[in-house]
Each structure stands twice: as C-alpha cells, then as structure tokens.
Coordinates of C-alpha atoms in Angstrom, one line a residue:
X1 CA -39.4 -84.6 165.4
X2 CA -40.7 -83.5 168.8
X3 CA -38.3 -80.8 170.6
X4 CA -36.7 -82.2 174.0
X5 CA -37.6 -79.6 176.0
X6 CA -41.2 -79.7 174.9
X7 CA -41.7 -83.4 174.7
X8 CA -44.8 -83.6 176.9
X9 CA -46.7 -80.5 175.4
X10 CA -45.5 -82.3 172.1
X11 CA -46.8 -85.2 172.2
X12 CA -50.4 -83.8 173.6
X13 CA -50.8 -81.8 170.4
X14 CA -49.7 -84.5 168.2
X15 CA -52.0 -86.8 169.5
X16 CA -55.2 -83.9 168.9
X17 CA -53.7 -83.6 165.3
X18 CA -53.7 -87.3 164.6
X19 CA -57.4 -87.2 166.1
X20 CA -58.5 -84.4 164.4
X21 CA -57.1 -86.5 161.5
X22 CA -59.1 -89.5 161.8
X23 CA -62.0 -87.8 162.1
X24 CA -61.7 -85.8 159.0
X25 CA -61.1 -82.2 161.0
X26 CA -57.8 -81.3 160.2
X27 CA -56.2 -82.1 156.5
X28 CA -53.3 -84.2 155.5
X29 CA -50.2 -81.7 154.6
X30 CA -47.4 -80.4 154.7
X31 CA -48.4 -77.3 157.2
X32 CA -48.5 -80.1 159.9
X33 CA -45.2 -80.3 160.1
X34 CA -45.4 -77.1 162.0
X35 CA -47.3 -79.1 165.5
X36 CA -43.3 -80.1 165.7
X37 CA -41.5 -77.1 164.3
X38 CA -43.3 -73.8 165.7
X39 CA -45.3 -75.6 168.6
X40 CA -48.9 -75.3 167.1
X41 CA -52.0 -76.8 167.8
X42 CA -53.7 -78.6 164.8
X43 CA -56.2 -75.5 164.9
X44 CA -53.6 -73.1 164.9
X45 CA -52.9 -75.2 161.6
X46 CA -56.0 -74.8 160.5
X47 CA -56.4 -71.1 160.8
X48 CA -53.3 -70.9 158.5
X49 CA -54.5 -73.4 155.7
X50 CA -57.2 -70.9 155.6
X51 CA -55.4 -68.0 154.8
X52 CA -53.6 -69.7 152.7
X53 CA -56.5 -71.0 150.4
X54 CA -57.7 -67.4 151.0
X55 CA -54.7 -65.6 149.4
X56 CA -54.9 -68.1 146.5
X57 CA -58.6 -67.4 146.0
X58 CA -57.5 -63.9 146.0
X59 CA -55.0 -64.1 143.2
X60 CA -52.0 -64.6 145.4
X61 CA -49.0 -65.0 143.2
X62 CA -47.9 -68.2 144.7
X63 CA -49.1 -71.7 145.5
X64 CA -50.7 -72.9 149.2
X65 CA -47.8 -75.6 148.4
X66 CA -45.5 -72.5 148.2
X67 CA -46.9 -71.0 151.3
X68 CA -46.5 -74.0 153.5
X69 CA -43.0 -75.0 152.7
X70 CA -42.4 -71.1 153.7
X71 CA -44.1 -71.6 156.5
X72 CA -42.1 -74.7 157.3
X73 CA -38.7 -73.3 156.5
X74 CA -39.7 -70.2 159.1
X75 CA -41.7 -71.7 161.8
X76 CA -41.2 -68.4 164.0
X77 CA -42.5 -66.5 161.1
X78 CA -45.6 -69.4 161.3
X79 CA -46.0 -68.9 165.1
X80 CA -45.4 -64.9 164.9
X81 CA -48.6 -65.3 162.9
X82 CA -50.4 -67.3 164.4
X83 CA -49.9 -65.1 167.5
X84 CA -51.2 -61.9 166.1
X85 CA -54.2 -63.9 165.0
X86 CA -55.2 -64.8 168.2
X87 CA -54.4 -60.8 169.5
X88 CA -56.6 -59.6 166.8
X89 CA -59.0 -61.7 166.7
X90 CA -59.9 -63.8 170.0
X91 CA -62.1 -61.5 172.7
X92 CA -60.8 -63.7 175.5
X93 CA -56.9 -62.8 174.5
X94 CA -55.8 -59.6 176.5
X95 CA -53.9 -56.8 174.5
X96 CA -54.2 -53.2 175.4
X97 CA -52.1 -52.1 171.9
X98 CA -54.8 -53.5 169.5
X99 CA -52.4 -55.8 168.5
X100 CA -49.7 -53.4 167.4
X101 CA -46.7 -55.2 169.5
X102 CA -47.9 -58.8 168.1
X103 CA -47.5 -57.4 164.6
X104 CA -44.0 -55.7 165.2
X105 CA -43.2 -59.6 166.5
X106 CA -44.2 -60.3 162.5
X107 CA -42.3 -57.6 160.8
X108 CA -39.6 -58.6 162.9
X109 CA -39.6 -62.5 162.4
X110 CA -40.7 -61.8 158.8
X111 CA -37.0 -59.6 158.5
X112 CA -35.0 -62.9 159.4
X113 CA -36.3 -64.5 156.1
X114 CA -33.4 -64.6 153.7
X115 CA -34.7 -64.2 149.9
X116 CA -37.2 -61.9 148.1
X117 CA -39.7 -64.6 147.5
X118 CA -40.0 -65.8 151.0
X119 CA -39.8 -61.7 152.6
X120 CA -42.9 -61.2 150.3
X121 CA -44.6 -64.3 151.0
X122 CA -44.6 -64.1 154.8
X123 CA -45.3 -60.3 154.6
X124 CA -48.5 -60.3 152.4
X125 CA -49.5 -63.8 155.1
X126 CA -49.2 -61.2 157.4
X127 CA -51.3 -58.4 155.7
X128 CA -54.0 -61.1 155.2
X129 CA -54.2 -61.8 159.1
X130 CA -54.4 -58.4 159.7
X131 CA -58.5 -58.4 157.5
X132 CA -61.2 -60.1 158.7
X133 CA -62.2 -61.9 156.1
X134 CA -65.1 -63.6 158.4
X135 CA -68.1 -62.1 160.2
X136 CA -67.4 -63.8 163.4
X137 CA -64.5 -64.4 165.6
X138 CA -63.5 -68.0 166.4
X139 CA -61.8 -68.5 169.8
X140 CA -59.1 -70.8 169.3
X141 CA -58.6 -71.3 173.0
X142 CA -62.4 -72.0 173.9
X143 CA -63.0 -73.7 170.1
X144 CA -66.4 -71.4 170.3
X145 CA -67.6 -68.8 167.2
X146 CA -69.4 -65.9 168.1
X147 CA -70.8 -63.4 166.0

C-alpha cells in the first residue's frame, strides 16, 4: 500500500519495479514489498537480495526467506541499510565521516528490533554492507559501475 504523503514518488517507483519486472531485471519476492514500506527503488531492492544470497553463500545461519520478512517487519532497519550502502559505496554520494554517522543510523534502527533473532539478523546485514564483496562500485543514483 502506497503511503499518502508519498503517493506520487510512490507510484514512480512502483511503476520502475513492475518494469524492471517485465523485463526480467528485478525478481519476484517478497523484499518488494519494501518499494511501499521503506521507500526504495527496485535497485535499492536489488542491492539487498544480494547481500542476502551473499550471507547465505557464506553460511549465514538463516534463510534469504528469513532475511526478507525481517527486512519487511523493519523497513527503517531496510532503508538504514540501504543508506549506508550508498555512503560507503557510491563516489558521487558526499560523506566527510567515511560513513561512520550512516552506520550509527544502523546500530540505532537495528536497536528498535524486538527479539534476539531479528537484533542478530539485521546486525550481521549490516556487517555485510560494511565489506566489499565486489571489485567495483555501482552507483545506484547514475545506474553506472566503475572499477
């Protein structure tokens, strides 16, 4: 359901997701729901799928099913991340700190979460977007990689 005070900027990313849908970019799950709940763009989306495959690949004690109804259930915790992603990792995004206020916006959204199992999975989300696991850097604004 699309917020009312963001019904416009809504309904722009929506439509790119469905896109992205039909032509096979993005994937079909349940992490889409966070367009609607944290304000994403189906990239942002993306970025997250991938870590979450990632964590799994890298013996991550629960599920990417697991991870995205967390995800879901803490879409500031979602958008925290997705933030720090962009600080750390996009060259066009300005941060004098090296990204050390975007990952105290983490901790502190990740504190909110109620229950052991959803603390530790947000927290070790957030110690994955804090490695580059990739040799370039992919600007999610410009939708260019660089090396």
């Amino acid at each position: 359901m699309a917020p009312a005070a963001d019904s416009g900027g809504f309904a722009s990313r929506f439509g790119a997701a469905v896109r992205a849908l039909w032509h096979g970019r993005a994937e079909p799950d349940r992490l889409g729901e966070l367009i609607a709940r944290a304000g994403m763009r189906w990239r942002d989306v993306s970025v997250l799928r991938a870590y979450a495959g990632y964590l799994r690949q890298a013996g991550f004690p629960y599920s990417s099913a697991y991870v995205a109804d967390t995800l879901c259930r803490y879409p500031a915790v979602a958008a925290a991340l997705i933030d720090y992603f962009i600080v750390r990792f996009d060259p066009a995004a300005p941060c004098a700190d090296g990204g050390d206020a975007a990952a105290a916006r983490v901790s502190a959204s990740i504190e909110e979460v109620g229950g052991l199992d959803g603390t530790g999975c947000c927290a070790r989300c957030r110690k994955s977007c804090a490695i580059r696991c990739v040799p370039i850097t992919f600007s999610l604004r410009n939708r260019k990689c660089r090396p």
